[in-house]
Amino acid sequence: MKEAEAMSCLPSQMPHLRPGSERTERIDRFAWTVGMCFDAFDVRIGVRSNEPLLLERLEPCLPPGWTPVASPVVDQLFSLWVDDGRGPGRRLHRVYAGRASRLRTPDLGQALDVLESEIRQCVAARAPERVFVHAGVVGWRGRAILIPGRSRSGKTTLVAELVKEGASYFSDEFAVLDRQGHVHPFAKPLSIREGPCEVHEIVRRRHPGELGGRSAPGALPVGLVALTAHRAGAGWGPSWLTCGEAVLEMLAHTVPARLRPEACLEALGAVAARARVFRCERGEAWEAARALLGMLEETERSPCRETGEEEMR
């Protein structure tokens, strides 16, 4: 298994940050006993813990496409301290990103969820050759549909309906763009929320095959960008954007926008130059999914974009 190759069980082989990086001496003194190092999108990451049995539960927390590395020297270091309950007081598991405490909780499952989220956000912010945009993504007949949006805007619900309609699954969280504006798979399981409200909801992980769909095999050019969020009873009335407007709208959802603005603008500009981009509210996800597929097919039959084409010439 991958984690068997990646884990390092000797203290001298524990993952550690490059010299001159963030100082973590305060938590380095803890009795870490197991660690693993891996690469994801050219970001080298280490994870360590005091609980050897935890490694069996770590692999689902790692980003899609991760590969183990032998060197203990990493760019980013995450730590999960498991409280065995032997000490006085309340049992609290702790998650660290570098030296910063991210969570203290009695729920180990919650600690693993936060660790997973922290690792993904780290990769999204620091991948040197890719631009990560908060978006759901599917493929349809050789083109991709991007659905940028913040958490709870309905991205996953809409992506799930598109997959049920036969679209290939890229991601329900990130659009991973290269400089040419092509989007690459980031095929984590879909995180489908179920329940009457946020307080009582349950998040279930579903693979595209469980929805009757499939994962995308590789990168695609973007054909359509839908800046849409759910509102009960909303009609379908797309408002098309110019290239400049499209870039600004997508930039608001782009993770490394402040760290690497030039690379982000290059990738987003490449998307906006070739894809049609619109904004609108949507009602039911299944209706919006069918509308999106129809719009993409219509776009492919059209000789050029209706708006913003002259802007890029």
XYZ file of C-alpha atoms in Angstrom:
313
model
C 0.000 0.000 0.000
C 1.075 3.582 -0.549
C 1.129 4.469 3.133
C 3.386 1.508 3.873
C 5.911 2.995 1.461
C 5.457 6.523 2.794
C 5.525 5.978 6.535
C 8.682 6.545 8.566
C 8.717 4.852 11.940
C 12.071 5.977 13.351
C 12.309 9.359 15.092
C 15.360 10.243 12.987
C 13.228 9.775 9.858
C 10.324 11.912 11.008
C 9.244 14.547 8.484
C 10.749 17.941 9.191
C 10.665 21.324 7.514
C 13.468 22.627 5.343
C 16.151 24.644 7.170
C 15.126 28.265 7.447
C 11.415 27.449 7.290
C 8.853 27.997 10.023
C 10.140 27.225 13.521
C 8.251 24.348 15.153
C 10.469 23.533 18.157
C 7.628 23.943 20.641
C 5.688 20.993 19.246
C 8.744 19.111 17.949
C 9.334 18.143 21.587
C 6.168 16.041 21.643
C 6.598 12.262 21.490
C 5.896 11.772 17.794
C 6.314 8.118 16.846
C 5.150 7.752 13.224
C 5.256 9.906 10.143
C 4.819 9.897 6.396
C 6.004 12.107 3.558
C 4.344 12.554 0.186
C 4.156 14.797 -2.846
C 0.945 16.299 -4.219
C 1.013 18.662 -7.209
C 4.719 19.354 -6.528
C 4.128 20.314 -2.892
C 6.072 18.087 -0.499
C 4.126 17.446 2.697
C 4.821 15.588 5.936
C 2.302 14.242 8.443
C 3.263 12.937 11.879
C 1.400 11.490 14.847
C 1.919 9.812 18.186
C -0.484 6.981 17.294
C 0.930 4.244 14.982
C -2.494 2.751 14.248
C -3.627 6.086 12.833
C -1.678 5.572 9.606
C -4.348 3.136 8.450
C -6.850 6.000 8.510
C -4.632 8.618 6.890
C -4.747 7.610 3.234
C -8.342 8.817 2.653
C -7.227 12.199 4.035
C -4.540 12.691 1.382
C -5.077 14.670 -1.840
C -5.915 12.865 -5.090
C -2.792 11.828 -6.988
C -0.433 11.875 -3.993
C 2.782 9.874 -4.231
C 5.092 8.770 -1.385
C 8.590 10.234 -1.119
C 11.585 8.865 0.774
C 13.153 12.128 1.938
C 11.963 13.419 5.342
C 12.517 17.052 4.282
C 9.173 18.683 3.478
C 7.727 22.052 2.491
C 4.736 21.833 4.825
C 4.311 19.851 8.054
C 1.076 18.715 9.700
C 0.744 16.999 13.066
C -2.074 15.074 14.729
C -1.757 14.373 18.447
C -4.096 11.625 19.633
C -5.035 11.912 23.304
C -5.140 8.435 24.853
C -7.257 9.663 27.748
C -4.764 8.677 30.436
C -4.042 12.177 31.635
C -6.232 14.417 33.798
C -8.965 16.554 32.321
C -10.938 16.313 29.133
C -9.633 14.138 26.304
C -8.684 16.411 23.392
C -7.059 15.454 20.089
C -5.021 18.229 18.478
C -4.308 19.189 14.866
C -1.357 21.424 13.942
C -0.377 23.081 10.675
C 3.281 23.891 11.152
C 3.388 25.320 14.665
C -0.148 26.717 14.541
C -2.899 24.902 16.406
C -5.866 24.348 14.102
C -8.197 22.292 16.305
C -8.684 20.714 19.712
C -11.539 18.240 19.842
C -12.644 15.077 21.662
C -13.833 13.689 18.292
C -11.034 11.902 16.391
C -13.161 11.777 13.248
C -13.493 15.548 13.316
C -9.740 15.875 13.815
C -9.119 13.736 10.723
C -11.614 15.803 8.710
C -9.851 19.028 9.679
C -6.451 17.515 8.894
C -7.728 16.497 5.452
C -9.117 19.971 4.796
C -5.910 21.684 5.939
C -3.779 19.500 3.665
C -6.002 20.140 0.636
C -6.031 23.888 1.245
C -2.240 23.854 1.587
C -1.848 22.095 -1.756
C -4.371 24.426 -3.395
C -2.506 27.497 -2.192
C 1.050 26.334 -2.892
C 1.033 24.089 -5.986
C 3.629 25.861 -8.171
C 2.422 24.731 -11.610
C -1.353 24.742 -11.112
C -4.016 27.279 -10.203
C -6.755 26.000 -7.888
C -10.209 27.556 -8.109
C -13.017 26.705 -5.671
C -15.349 25.063 -8.160
C -17.185 21.929 -9.107
C -16.077 20.486 -12.445
C -17.439 17.908 -14.883
C -16.574 16.912 -18.438
C -19.013 16.565 -21.303
C -18.148 15.529 -24.872
C -14.591 16.819 -24.814
C -15.182 20.036 -22.854
C -15.366 20.891 -19.178
C -18.012 22.789 -17.244
C -16.746 24.846 -14.284
C -19.095 25.829 -11.460
C -17.187 28.266 -9.200
C -18.667 28.925 -5.786
C -18.112 29.072 -2.082
C -18.988 26.337 0.368
C -22.738 25.662 0.607
C -23.494 27.368 -2.707
C -24.780 24.069 -4.112
C -21.714 23.014 -6.138
C -21.712 19.385 -5.021
C -25.460 18.948 -5.522
C -25.217 20.286 -9.065
C -22.103 18.248 -9.864
C -23.850 15.100 -8.608
C -26.813 15.727 -10.924
C -24.474 16.327 -13.869
C -22.703 13.037 -13.146
C -26.078 11.278 -13.055
C -26.778 12.759 -16.501
C -23.599 11.146 -17.835
C -20.950 13.835 -17.352
C -17.492 12.674 -16.230
C -16.469 13.679 -12.722
C -13.500 15.980 -12.123
C -14.139 17.451 -8.665
C -16.754 18.928 -6.366
C -14.201 21.188 -4.675
C -11.418 22.458 -6.954
C -10.886 23.248 -10.598
C -7.166 22.591 -11.130
C -6.013 24.771 -14.037
C -2.781 24.828 -16.004
C -1.397 27.891 -17.772
C -3.227 27.030 -20.983
C -6.552 27.082 -19.155
C -7.128 23.325 -19.258
C -8.669 21.750 -16.172
C -7.237 18.614 -14.537
C -9.037 16.054 -12.339
C -9.048 16.432 -8.566
C -11.276 13.444 -8.022
C -11.878 13.246 -4.300
C -15.166 11.541 -3.389
C -18.159 13.848 -3.564
C -19.097 15.251 -0.142
C -22.890 15.107 -0.199
C -24.661 16.812 2.682
C -27.817 15.198 3.999
C -30.077 16.504 6.741
C -32.675 19.182 7.456
C -30.188 21.903 8.445
C -26.492 22.619 8.969
C -26.600 21.650 12.658
C -28.069 18.194 12.011
C -26.575 17.394 8.629
C -24.457 14.351 7.790
C -21.759 14.476 5.101
C -21.574 11.277 3.066
C -18.710 10.510 0.715
C -19.895 9.143 -2.596
C -17.771 7.948 -5.501
C -19.036 8.829 -8.998
C -19.677 5.153 -9.711
C -22.266 5.142 -6.920
C -24.160 7.792 -8.896
C -23.944 5.815 -12.114
C -21.081 7.949 -13.419
C -17.328 7.805 -13.918
C -14.206 9.799 -13.130
C -12.578 11.901 -15.828
C -9.503 10.248 -17.367
C -7.518 13.437 -17.978
C -7.438 17.171 -18.637
C -9.964 19.007 -20.813
C -10.332 22.531 -22.188
C -13.070 24.543 -20.499
C -16.169 25.173 -22.580
C -18.563 26.726 -20.074
C -18.279 28.506 -16.710
C -21.452 28.790 -14.631
C -21.395 31.305 -11.780
C -24.574 30.065 -10.188
C -25.964 29.406 -6.725
C -29.162 27.783 -5.550
C -32.235 29.799 -4.582
C -35.526 28.019 -4.080
C -37.936 28.834 -6.886
C -35.371 30.725 -8.981
C -35.856 30.791 -12.737
C -33.107 30.168 -15.274
C -31.940 33.456 -16.769
C -28.225 33.470 -17.707
C -26.415 36.793 -17.969
C -23.331 36.457 -20.176
C -20.076 38.083 -19.078
C -17.250 39.675 -21.018
C -13.775 38.205 -20.712
C -12.722 40.870 -18.234
C -15.803 40.375 -16.089
C -15.335 36.607 -16.215
C -11.728 36.799 -14.999
C -12.670 39.040 -12.070
C -15.555 36.772 -11.059
C -13.375 33.641 -11.171
C -10.507 35.404 -9.390
C -12.743 35.830 -6.335
C -12.830 32.022 -6.025
C -9.136 31.412 -6.789
C -7.115 30.080 -3.854
C -3.593 31.417 -4.643
C -4.804 34.785 -5.999
C -2.725 36.771 -3.497
C 0.303 34.474 -3.496
C 0.677 34.179 -7.294
C -1.500 36.813 -8.984
C 0.284 36.716 -12.352
C -0.043 32.941 -12.733
C -3.687 33.118 -11.690
C -4.522 35.845 -14.190
C -2.749 33.921 -16.945
C -4.713 30.723 -16.304
C -8.050 32.475 -15.805
C -7.487 34.617 -18.880
C -6.889 31.481 -20.941
C -10.181 30.041 -19.662
C -12.130 33.242 -20.329
C -10.714 33.535 -23.857
C -12.114 30.153 -24.911
C -15.125 29.484 -22.699
C -18.496 31.167 -22.366
C -19.102 32.487 -18.869
C -22.437 33.442 -17.342
C -24.014 34.357 -14.024
C -27.461 33.383 -12.760
C -29.389 31.879 -9.882
C -30.792 28.386 -10.238
C -33.664 26.378 -8.874
C -33.636 22.578 -8.786
C -30.254 20.985 -9.480
C -31.552 18.392 -11.972
C -33.115 21.131 -14.115
C -29.938 23.223 -14.008
C -27.810 20.184 -14.903
C -29.790 19.518 -18.075
C -29.729 23.202 -18.965
C -25.941 23.335 -18.572
C -25.352 20.325 -20.807
C -27.625 21.820 -23.438
C -25.832 25.166 -23.228
C -22.437 23.522 -23.656
C -23.638 21.635 -26.721
C -25.070 24.852 -28.157
C -21.774 26.613 -27.468
C -19.890 23.945 -29.404
C -22.187 24.458 -32.404
C -21.725 28.225 -32.277
C -18.815 29.616 -34.371
C -17.675 31.986 -31.600
C -18.490 33.340 -28.208
C -21.313 35.869 -28.060
C -19.562 38.222 -25.644
C -16.050 39.244 -24.849
C -14.475 37.697 -27.968
C -13.151 40.956 -29.381
C -11.724 41.866 -25.993
C -9.063 39.184 -26.193
C -7.933 39.855 -29.763
